[in-house]
mmCIF file of C-alpha atoms in Angstrom:
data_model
loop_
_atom_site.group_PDB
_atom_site.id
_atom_site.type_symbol
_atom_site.label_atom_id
_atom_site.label_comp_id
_atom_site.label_asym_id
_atom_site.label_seq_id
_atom_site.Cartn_x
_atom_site.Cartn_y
_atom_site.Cartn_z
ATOM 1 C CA UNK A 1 0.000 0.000 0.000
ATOM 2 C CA UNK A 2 1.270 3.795 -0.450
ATOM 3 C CA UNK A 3 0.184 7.004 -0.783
ATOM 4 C CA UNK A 4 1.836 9.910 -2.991
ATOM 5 C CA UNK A 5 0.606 13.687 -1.742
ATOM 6 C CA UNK A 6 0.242 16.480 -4.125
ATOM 7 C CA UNK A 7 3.002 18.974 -4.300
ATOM 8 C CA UNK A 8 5.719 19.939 -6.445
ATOM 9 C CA UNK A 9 7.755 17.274 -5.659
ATOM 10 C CA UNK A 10 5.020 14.487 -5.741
ATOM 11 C CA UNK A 11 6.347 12.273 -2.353
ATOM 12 C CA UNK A 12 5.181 8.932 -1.955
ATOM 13 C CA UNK A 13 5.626 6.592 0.661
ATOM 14 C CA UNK A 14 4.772 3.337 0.857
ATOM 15 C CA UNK A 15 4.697 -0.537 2.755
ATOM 16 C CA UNK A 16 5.555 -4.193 1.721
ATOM 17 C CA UNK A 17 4.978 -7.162 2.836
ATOM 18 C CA UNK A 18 6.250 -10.328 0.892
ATOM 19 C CA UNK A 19 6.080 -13.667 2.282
ATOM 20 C CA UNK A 20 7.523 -17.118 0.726
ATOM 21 C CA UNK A 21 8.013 -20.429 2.971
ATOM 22 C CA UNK A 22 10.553 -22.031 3.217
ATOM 23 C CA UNK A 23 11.004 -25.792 3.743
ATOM 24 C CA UNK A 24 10.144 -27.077 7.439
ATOM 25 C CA UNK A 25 12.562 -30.434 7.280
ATOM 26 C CA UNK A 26 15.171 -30.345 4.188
ATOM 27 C CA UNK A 27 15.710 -33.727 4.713
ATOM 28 C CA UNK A 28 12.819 -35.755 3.586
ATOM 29 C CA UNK A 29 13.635 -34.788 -0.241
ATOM 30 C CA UNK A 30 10.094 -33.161 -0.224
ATOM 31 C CA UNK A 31 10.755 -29.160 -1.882
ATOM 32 C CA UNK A 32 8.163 -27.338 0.880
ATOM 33 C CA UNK A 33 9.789 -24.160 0.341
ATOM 34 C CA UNK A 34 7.584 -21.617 -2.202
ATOM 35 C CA UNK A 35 8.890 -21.998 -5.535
ATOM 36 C CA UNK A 36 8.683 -18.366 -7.873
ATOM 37 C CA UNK A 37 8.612 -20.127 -11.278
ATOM 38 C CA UNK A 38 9.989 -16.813 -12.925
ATOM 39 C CA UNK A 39 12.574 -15.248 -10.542
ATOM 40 C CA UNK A 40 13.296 -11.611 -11.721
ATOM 41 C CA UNK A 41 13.450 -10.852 -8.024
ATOM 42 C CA UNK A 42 16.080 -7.828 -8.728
ATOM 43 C CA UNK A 43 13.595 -4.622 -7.566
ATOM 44 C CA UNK A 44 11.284 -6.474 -5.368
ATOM 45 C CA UNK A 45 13.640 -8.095 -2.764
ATOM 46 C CA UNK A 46 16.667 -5.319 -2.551
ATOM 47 C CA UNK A 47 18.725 -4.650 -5.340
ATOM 48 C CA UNK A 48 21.756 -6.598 -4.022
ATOM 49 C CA UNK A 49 19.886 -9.583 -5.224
ATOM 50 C CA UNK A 50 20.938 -11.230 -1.897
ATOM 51 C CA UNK A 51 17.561 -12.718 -1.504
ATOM 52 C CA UNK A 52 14.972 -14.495 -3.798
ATOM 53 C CA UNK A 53 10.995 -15.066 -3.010
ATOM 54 C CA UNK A 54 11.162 -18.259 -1.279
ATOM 55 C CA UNK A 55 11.874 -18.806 2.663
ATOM 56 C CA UNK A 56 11.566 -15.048 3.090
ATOM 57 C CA UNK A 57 9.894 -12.583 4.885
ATOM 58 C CA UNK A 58 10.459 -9.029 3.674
ATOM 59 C CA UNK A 59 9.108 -5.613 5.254
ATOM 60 C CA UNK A 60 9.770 -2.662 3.038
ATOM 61 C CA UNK A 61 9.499 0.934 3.742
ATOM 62 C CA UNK A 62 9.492 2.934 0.272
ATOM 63 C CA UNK A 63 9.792 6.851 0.231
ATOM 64 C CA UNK A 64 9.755 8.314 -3.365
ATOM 65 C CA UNK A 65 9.673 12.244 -4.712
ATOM 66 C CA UNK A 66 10.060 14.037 -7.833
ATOM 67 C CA UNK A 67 12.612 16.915 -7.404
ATOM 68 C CA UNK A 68 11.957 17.302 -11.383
ATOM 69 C CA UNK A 69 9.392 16.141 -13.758
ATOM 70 C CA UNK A 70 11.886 13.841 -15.634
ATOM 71 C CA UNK A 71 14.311 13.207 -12.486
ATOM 72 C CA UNK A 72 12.839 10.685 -9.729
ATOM 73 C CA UNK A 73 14.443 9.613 -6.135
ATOM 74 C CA UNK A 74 13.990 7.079 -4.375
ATOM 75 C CA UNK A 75 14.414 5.345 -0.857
ATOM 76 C CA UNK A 76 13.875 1.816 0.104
ATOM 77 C CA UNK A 77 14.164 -0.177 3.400
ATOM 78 C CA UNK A 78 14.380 -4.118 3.603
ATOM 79 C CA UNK A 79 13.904 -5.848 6.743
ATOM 80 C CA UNK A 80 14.748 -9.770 6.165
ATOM 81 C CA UNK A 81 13.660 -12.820 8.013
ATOM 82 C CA UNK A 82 14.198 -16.465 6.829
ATOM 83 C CA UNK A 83 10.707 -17.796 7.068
ATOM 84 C CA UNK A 84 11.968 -21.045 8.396
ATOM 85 C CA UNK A 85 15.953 -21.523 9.546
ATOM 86 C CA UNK A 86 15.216 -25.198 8.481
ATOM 87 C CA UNK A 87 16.014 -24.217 5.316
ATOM 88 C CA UNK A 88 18.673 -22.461 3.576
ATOM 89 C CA UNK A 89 18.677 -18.851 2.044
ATOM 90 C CA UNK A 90 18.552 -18.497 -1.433
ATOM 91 C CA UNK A 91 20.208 -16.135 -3.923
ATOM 92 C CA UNK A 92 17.749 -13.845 -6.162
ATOM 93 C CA UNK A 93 17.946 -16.616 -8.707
ATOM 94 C CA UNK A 94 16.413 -18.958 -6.407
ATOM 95 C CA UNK A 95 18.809 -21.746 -6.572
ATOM 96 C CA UNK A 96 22.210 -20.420 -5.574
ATOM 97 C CA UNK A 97 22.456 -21.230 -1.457
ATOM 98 C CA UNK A 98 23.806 -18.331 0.694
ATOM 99 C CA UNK A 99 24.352 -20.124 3.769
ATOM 100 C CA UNK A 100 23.114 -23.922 4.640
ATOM 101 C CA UNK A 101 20.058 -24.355 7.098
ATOM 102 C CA UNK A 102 20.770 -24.181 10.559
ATOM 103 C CA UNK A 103 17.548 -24.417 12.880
ATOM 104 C CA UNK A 104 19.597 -22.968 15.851
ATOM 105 C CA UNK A 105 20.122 -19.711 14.219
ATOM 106 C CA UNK A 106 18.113 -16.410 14.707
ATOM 107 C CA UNK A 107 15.964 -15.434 11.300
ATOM 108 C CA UNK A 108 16.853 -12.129 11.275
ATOM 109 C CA UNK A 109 18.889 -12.058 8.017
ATOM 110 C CA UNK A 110 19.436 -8.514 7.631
ATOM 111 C CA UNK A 111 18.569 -4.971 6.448
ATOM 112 C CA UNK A 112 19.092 -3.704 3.170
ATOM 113 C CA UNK A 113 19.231 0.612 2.220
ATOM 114 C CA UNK A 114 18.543 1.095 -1.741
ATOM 115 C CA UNK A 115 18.850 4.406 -2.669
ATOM 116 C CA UNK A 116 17.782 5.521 -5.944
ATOM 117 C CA UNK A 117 17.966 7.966 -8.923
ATOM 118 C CA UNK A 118 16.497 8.125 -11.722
ATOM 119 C CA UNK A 119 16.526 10.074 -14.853
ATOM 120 C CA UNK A 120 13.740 9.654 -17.580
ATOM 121 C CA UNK A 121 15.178 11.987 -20.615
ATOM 122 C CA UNK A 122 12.599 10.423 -22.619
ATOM 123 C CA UNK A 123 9.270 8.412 -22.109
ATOM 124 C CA UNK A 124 10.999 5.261 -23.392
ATOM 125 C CA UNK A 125 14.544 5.617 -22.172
ATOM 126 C CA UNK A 126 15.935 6.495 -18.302
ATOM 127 C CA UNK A 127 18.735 5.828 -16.575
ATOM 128 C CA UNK A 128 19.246 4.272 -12.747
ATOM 129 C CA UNK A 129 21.810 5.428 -10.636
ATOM 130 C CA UNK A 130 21.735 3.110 -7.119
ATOM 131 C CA UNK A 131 23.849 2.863 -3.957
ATOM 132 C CA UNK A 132 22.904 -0.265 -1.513
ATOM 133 C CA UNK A 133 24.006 -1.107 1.784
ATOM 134 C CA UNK A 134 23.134 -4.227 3.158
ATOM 135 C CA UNK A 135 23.140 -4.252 7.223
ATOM 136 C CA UNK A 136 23.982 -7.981 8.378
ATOM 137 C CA UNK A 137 21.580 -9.342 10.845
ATOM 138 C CA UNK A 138 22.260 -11.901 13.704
ATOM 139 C CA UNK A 139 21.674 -14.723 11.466
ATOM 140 C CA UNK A 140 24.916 -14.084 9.251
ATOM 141 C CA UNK A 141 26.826 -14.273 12.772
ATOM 142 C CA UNK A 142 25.043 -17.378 13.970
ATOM 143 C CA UNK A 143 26.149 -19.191 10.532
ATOM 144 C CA UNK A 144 29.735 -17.767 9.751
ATOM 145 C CA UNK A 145 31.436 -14.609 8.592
ATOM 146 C CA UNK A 146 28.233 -11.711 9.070
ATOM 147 C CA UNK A 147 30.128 -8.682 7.122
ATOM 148 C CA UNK A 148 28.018 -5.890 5.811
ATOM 149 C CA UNK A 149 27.785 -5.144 2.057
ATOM 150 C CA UNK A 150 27.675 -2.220 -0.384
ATOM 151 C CA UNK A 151 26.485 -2.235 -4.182
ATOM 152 C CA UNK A 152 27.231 0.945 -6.498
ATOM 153 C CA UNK A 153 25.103 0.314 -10.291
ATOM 154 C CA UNK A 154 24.152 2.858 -13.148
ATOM 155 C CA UNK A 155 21.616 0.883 -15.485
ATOM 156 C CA UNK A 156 19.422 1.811 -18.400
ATOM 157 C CA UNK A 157 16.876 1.315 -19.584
ATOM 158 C CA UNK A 158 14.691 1.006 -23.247
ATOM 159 C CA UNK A 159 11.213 0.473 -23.362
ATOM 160 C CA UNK A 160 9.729 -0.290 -26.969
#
């Protein structure tokens, strides 16, 4: 849900939700965990593409504006829980494992900051300037090495 307010700059703020299970017992060769048959998970999940849609939760905070009408910034904040510690965190992709399952763990994965600009020169063409941080949560420490991480990207992109 969001609301944007009239004004010059247009600000919007908005919240998330996403859910996807994860897999209660790993061991009895039964997938449980929610499988996204498409994963294009880059925008939705952070843009460090640390997490996919499956054994997830995700609470997002989104704050938007236009300081211009072809010039757009943006704000996002990730909260990250495994759904189930049974199971192991998954990649954007789905399939690549970030850490094994460990059921003695804390959930909380982590936070992740995506700030954004972009610039729309022309209906069909923009460019995406991003910097992310991602804030390791206890989880990371309770399975390893829990360093934080940072992400710098320009994109484009064409619309026809």
């Amino acid at each position: 849900g969001g609301c944007t307010f009239e004004g010059p700059w247009k600000p919007r703020i908005g919240l998330e939700y996403s859910y996807g299970s994860g897999d209660g017992n790993a061991a009895d060769h039964k997938q449980g965990a929610f499988q996204n048959l498409f994963p294009t998970n880059h925008p939705n999940y952070g843009y460090m593409d640390f997490f996919s849609w499956s054994n997830i939760h995700d609470a997002v905070l989104h704050l938007s504006a236009k300081p211009a009408p072809k010039l757009t910034a943006g704000i996002d904040w990730h909260s990250f829980w495994l759904a189930d510690t049974s199971d192991t965190w998954r990649r954007a992709n789905a399939k690549t494992v970030v850490r094994s399952a460990n059921p003695a763990a804390s959930n909380y994965a982590g936070s992740e900051l995506d700030v954004l600009l972009i610039y729309a020169p022309r209906p069909q063409f923009s460019i995406t300037g991003g910097y992310s941080h991602f804030f390791a949560g206890s989880y990371l420490d309770d399975t390893g090495a829990g360093s934080d991480a940072d992400f710098v990207y320009v994109m484009t992109s064409f619309r026809f």
